[in-house]
Coordinates of C-alpha atoms (C1' of nucleotides) in Angstrom, one line a residue:
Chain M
X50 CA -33.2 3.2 -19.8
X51 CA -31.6 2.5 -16.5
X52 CA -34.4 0.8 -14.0
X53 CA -32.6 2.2 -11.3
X54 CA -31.0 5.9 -10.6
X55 CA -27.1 5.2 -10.9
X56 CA -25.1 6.1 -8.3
X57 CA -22.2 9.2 -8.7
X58 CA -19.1 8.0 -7.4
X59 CA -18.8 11.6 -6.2
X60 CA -21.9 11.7 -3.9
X61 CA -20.3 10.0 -1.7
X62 CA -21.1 12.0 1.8
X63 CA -19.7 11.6 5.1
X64 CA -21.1 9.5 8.1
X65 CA -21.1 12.2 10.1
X66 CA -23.2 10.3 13.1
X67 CA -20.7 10.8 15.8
X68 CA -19.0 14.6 15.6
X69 CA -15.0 13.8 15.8
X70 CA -13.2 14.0 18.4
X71 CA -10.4 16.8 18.9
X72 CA -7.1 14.5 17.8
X73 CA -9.1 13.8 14.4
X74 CA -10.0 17.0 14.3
X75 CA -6.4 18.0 14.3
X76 CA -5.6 15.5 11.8
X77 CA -7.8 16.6 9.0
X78 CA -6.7 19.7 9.8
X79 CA -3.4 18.9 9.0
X80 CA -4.2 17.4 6.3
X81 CA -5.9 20.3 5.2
X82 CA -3.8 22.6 5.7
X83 CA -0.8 20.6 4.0
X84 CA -2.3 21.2 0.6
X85 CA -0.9 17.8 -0.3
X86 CA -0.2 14.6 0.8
X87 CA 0.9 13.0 4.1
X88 CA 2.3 10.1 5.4
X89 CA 1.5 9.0 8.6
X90 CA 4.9 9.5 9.8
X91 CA 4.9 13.1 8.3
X92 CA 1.7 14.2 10.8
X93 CA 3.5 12.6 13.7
X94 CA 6.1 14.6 13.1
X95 CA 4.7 18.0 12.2
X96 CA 2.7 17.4 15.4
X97 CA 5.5 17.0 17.6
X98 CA 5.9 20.8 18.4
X99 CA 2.6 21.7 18.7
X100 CA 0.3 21.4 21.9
X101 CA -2.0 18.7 19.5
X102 CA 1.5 16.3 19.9
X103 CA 0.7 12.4 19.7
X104 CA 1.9 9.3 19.6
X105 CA 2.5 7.9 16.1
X106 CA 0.2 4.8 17.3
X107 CA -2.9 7.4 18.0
X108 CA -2.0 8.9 14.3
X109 CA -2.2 5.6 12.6
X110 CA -5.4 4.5 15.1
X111 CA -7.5 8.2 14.4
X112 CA -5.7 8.1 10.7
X113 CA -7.6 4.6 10.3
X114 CA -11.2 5.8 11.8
X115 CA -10.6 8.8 9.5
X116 CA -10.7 6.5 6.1
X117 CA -13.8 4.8 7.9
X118 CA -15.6 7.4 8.1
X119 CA -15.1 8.4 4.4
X120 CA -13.3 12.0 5.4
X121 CA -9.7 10.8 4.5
X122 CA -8.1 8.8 1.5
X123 CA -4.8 7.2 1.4
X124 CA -2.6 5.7 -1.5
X125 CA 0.4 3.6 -1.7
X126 CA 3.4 4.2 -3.2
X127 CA 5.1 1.6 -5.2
X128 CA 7.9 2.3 -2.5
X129 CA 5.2 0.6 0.0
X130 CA 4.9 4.3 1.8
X131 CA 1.1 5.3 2.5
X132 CA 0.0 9.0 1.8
X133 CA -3.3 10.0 3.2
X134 CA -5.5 13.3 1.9
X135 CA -8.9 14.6 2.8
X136 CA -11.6 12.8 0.6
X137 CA -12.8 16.6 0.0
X138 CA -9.7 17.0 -2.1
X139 CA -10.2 15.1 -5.0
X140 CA -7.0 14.6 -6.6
X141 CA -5.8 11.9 -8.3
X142 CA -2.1 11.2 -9.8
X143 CA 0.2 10.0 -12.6
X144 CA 3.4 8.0 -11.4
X145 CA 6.1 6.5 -13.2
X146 CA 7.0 3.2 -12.6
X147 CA 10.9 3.4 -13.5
X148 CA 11.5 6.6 -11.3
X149 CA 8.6 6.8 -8.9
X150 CA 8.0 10.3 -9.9
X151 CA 4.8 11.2 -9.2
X152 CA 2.3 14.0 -11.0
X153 CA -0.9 15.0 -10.0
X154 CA -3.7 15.4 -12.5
X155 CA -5.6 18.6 -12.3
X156 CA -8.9 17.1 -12.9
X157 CA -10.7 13.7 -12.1
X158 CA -11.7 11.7 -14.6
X159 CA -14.5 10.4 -12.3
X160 CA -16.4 13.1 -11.9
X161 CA -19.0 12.2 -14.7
X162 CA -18.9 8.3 -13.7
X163 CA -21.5 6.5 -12.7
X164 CA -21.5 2.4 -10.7
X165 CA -25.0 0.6 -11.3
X166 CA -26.2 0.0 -7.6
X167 CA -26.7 -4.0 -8.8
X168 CA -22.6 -3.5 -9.1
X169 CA -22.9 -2.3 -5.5
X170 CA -23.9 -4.9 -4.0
X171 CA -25.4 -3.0 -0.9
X172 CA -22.2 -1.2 -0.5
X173 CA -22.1 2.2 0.6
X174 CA -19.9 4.5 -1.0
X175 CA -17.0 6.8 1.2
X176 CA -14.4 7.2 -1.8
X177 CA -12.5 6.1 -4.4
X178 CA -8.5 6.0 -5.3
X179 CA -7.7 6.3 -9.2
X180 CA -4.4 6.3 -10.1
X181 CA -2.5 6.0 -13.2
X182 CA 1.1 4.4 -13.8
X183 CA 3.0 4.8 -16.8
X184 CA 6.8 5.7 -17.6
X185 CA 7.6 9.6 -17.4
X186 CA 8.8 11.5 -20.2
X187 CA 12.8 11.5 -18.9
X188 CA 12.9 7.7 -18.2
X189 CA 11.5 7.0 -22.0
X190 CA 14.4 9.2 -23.0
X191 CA 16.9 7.0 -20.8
X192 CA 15.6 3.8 -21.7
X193 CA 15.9 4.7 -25.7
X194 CA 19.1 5.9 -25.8
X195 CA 21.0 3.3 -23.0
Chain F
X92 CA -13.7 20.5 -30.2
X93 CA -10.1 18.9 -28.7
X94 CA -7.3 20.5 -30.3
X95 CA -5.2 17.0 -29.8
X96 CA -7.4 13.8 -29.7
X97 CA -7.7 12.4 -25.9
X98 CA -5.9 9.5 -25.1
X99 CA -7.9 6.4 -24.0
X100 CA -6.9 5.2 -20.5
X101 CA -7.3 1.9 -22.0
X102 CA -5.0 1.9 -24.8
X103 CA -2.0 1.4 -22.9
X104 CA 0.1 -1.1 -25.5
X105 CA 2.4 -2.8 -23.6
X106 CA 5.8 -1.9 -24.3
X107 CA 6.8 -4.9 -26.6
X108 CA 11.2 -3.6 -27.5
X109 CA 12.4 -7.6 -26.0
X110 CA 10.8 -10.5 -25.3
X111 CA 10.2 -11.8 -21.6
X112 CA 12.4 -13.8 -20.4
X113 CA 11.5 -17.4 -19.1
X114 CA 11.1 -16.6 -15.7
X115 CA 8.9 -13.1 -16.3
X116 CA 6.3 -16.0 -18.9
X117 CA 6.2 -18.1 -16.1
X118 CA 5.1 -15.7 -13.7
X119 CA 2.6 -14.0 -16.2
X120 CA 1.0 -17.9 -17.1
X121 CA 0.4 -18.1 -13.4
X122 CA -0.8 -14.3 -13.1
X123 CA -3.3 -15.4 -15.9
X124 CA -3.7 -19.3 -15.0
X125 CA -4.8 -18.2 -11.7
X126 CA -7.9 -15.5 -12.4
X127 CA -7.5 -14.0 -9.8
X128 CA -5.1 -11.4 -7.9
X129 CA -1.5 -12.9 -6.6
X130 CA 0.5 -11.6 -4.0
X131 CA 4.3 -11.8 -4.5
X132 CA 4.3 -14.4 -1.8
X133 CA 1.6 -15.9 -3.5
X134 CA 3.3 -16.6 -6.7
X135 CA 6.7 -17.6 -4.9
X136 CA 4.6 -20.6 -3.2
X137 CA 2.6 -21.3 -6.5
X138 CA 5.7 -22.1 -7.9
X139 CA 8.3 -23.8 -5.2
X140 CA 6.5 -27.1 -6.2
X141 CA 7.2 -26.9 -10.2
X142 CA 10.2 -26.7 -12.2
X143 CA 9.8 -23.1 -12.6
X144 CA 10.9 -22.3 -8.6
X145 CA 12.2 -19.2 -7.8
X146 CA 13.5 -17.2 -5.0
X147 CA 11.0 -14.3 -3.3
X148 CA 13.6 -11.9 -4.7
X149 CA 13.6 -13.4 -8.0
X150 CA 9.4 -13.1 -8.2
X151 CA 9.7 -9.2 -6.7
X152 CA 12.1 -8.4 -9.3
X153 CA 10.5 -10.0 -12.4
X154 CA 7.2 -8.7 -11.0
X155 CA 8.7 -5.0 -11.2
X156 CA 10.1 -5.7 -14.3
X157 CA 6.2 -6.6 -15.8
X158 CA 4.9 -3.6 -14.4
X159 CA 7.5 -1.5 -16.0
X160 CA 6.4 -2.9 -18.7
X161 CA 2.6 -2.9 -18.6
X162 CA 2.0 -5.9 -18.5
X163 CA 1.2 -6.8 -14.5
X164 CA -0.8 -4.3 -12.3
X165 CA -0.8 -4.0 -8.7
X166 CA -2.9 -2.9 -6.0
X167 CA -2.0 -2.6 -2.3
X168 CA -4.5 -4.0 0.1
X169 CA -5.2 -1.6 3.4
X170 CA -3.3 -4.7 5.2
X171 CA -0.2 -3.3 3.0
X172 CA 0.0 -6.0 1.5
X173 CA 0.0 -5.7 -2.9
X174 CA -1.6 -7.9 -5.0
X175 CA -0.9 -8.6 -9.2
X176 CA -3.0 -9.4 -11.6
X177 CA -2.6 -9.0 -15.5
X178 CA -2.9 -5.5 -17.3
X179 CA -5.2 -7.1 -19.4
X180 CA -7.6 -8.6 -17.0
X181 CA -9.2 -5.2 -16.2
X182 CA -11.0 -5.4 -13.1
X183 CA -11.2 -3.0 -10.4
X184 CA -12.5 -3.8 -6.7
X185 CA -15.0 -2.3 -4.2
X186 CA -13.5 -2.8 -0.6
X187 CA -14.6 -2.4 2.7
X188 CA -13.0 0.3 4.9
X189 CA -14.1 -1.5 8.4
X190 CA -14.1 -5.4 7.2
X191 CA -11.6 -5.7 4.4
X192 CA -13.9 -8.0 2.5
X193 CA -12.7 -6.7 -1.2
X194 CA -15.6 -7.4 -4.2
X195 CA -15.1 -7.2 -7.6
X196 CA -16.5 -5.1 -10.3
X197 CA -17.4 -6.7 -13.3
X198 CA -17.4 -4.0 -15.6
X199 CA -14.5 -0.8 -15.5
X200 CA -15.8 2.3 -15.4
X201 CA -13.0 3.6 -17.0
X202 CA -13.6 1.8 -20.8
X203 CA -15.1 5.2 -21.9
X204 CA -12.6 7.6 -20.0
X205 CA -10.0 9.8 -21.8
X206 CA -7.1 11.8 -20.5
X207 CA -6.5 15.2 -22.3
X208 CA -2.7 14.7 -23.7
X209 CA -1.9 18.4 -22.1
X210 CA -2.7 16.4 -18.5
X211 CA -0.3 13.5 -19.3
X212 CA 3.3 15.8 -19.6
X213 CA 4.6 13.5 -21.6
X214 CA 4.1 10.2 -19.8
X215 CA 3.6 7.1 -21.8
X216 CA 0.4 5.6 -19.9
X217 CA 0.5 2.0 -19.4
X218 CA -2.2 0.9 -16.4
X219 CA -4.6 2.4 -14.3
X220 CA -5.5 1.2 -10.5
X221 CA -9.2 2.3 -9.8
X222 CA -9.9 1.0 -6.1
X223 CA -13.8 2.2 -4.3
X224 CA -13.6 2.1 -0.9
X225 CA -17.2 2.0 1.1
X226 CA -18.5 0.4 4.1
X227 CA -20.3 -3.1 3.2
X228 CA -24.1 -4.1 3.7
X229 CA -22.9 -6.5 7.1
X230 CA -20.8 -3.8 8.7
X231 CA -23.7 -1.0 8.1
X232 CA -25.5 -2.6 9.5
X233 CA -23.3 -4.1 12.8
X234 CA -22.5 -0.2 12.9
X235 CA -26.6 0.6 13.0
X236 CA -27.4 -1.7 16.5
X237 CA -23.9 -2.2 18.5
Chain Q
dA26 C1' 39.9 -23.0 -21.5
dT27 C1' 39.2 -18.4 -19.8
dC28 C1' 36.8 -14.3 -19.1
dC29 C1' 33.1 -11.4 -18.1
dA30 C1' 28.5 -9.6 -17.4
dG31 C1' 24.4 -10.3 -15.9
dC32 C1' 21.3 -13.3 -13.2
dT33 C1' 20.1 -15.7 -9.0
dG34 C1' 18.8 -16.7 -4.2
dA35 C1' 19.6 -17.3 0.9
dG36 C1' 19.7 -14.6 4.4
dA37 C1' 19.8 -10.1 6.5
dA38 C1' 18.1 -5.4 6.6
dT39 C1' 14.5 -2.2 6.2
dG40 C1' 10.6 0.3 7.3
dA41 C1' 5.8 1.1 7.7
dT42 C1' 2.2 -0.3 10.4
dA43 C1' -0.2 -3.0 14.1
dC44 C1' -0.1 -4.7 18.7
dT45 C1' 0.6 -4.8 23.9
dC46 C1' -0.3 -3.4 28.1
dA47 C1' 0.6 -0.4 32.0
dT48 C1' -0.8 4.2 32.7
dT49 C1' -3.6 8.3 32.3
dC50 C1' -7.9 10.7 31.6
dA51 C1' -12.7 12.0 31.9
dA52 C1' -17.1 11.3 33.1
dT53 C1' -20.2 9.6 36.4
dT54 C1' -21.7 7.9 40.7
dC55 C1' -21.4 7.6 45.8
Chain E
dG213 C1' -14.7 15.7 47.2
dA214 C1' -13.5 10.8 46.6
dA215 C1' -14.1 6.6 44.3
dT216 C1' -15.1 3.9 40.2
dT217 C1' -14.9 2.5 35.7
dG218 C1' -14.2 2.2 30.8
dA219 C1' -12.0 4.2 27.1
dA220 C1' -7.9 6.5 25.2
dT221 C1' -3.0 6.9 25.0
dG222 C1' 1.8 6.0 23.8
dA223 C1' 6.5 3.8 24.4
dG224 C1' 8.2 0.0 23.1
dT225 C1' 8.0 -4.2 20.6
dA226 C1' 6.4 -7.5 17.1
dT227 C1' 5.2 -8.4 12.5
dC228 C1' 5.7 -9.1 7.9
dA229 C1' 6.0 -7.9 3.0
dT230 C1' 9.4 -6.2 0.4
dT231 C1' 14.2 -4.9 -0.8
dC232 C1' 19.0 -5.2 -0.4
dT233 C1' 23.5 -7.6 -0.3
dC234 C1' 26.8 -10.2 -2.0
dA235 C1' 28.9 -14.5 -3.1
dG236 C1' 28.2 -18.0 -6.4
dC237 C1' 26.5 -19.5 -10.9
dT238 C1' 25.5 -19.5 -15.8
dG239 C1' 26.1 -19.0 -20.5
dG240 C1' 27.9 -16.6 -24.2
dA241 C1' 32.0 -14.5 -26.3
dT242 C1' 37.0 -14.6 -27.1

DNA sequence: ATCCAGCTGAGAATGATACTCATTCAATTC
DNA sequence: GAATTGAATGAGTATCATTCTCAGCTGGAT
């Protein structure tokens, strides 16, 4: 019997303390509205035409407070390449490490997991990144048959 | 009950079809010497003093090579920078969004996890990178009286 | 001895991200 | 309304890990 409640690594909520400002409102937005993954780059660029337009500096800057604040995730690709996603959207992701190809997984094998709040170590909790690496189905193919 | 048994997220064999070569052992021995996480530059200065020197290209491209074969992992630090360790050390790290200060977890929470086959699509798992991002107990509580 | 294929490494190129600092903006006070 | 002030901005630059290039090397096969 656990002395202590352990802690979902889903629960964890947003510090919203401070209400955000409008260019990380756009942001998320973005993000949201995307429906996958971003780079930084990619939002500089799809805010270029709009009114919201800013520098790629303030992107990276707002990008950085976003992840702080728990409301945005990002990954690295093994190309170096950050992507960043609202926490809210919790997908995760299978990528190969011969051709880089990348698959999402439709469900996240989190969800039921629990840390021990002694494994916390007075940490709190904004999100997690779980991803998995293997060699896609094509590339086993290539590398049998060279 | 599962149609098709679930596949452990830990029982990625590593692919085993050659031997290493002398260079990849070296770099694994230090990997696994070390007990803790190298960076590429890491390794490349670990060994300019021994007989087993290489060049930074050399240790990037033997590293890749280990991945692609399961036997290295690699996370990338928010600093961009990506650190190795050994598939099978399998730890897993709690990091701070605001300081950086990165904590290990000593147990993964991922022993008991299992993928559905149908979610894989044919990809041959070798490694899984499980990274929880929070805020730690000395930033809360700078962020609490600034 | 010659050939060849793959390996190596020094240096340059790349590219994402962080930094600098002069300028702009917004809120507040005279 | 004008002045003040501190924070936010962004164009350009710097940084730095990683990757690329390519000429030379190595070691096995002929």
């Amino acid at each position: 019997m656990a002395s202590e409640a352990a802690v979902s690594v889903m629960n964890a909520s947003p510090l919203n303390a401070s209400p955000l400002n409008a260019r990380q409102s756009h942001l998320l937005d973005q993000l949201q509205a995307a429906g996958h993954e971003l780079s930084g780059q990619d939002l500089h660029a799809r805010l270029r035409s709009t009114p919201h337009c800013m520098g790629l500096a303030t992107v990276y800057r707002h990008l950085r407070q976003l992840q702080q604040r728990g409301l945005v995730r990002c990954r690295h690709l093994p190309s170096g390449e950050a992507l960043y996603a609202p926490t809210e959207r919790d997908e995760h992701h299978l990528t190969c490490v011969d051709c880089g190809r990348t698959l999402p997984l439709r469900a996240c094998p989190m969800h039921d997991v629990h840390l021990q709040p002694q494994q916390l170590d007075g940490f709190r909790l904004l999100f997690h990144t779980l991803e998995f690496f293997g060699i896609c189905a094509s590339c086993q193919e290539r590398q049998d048959v060279p």
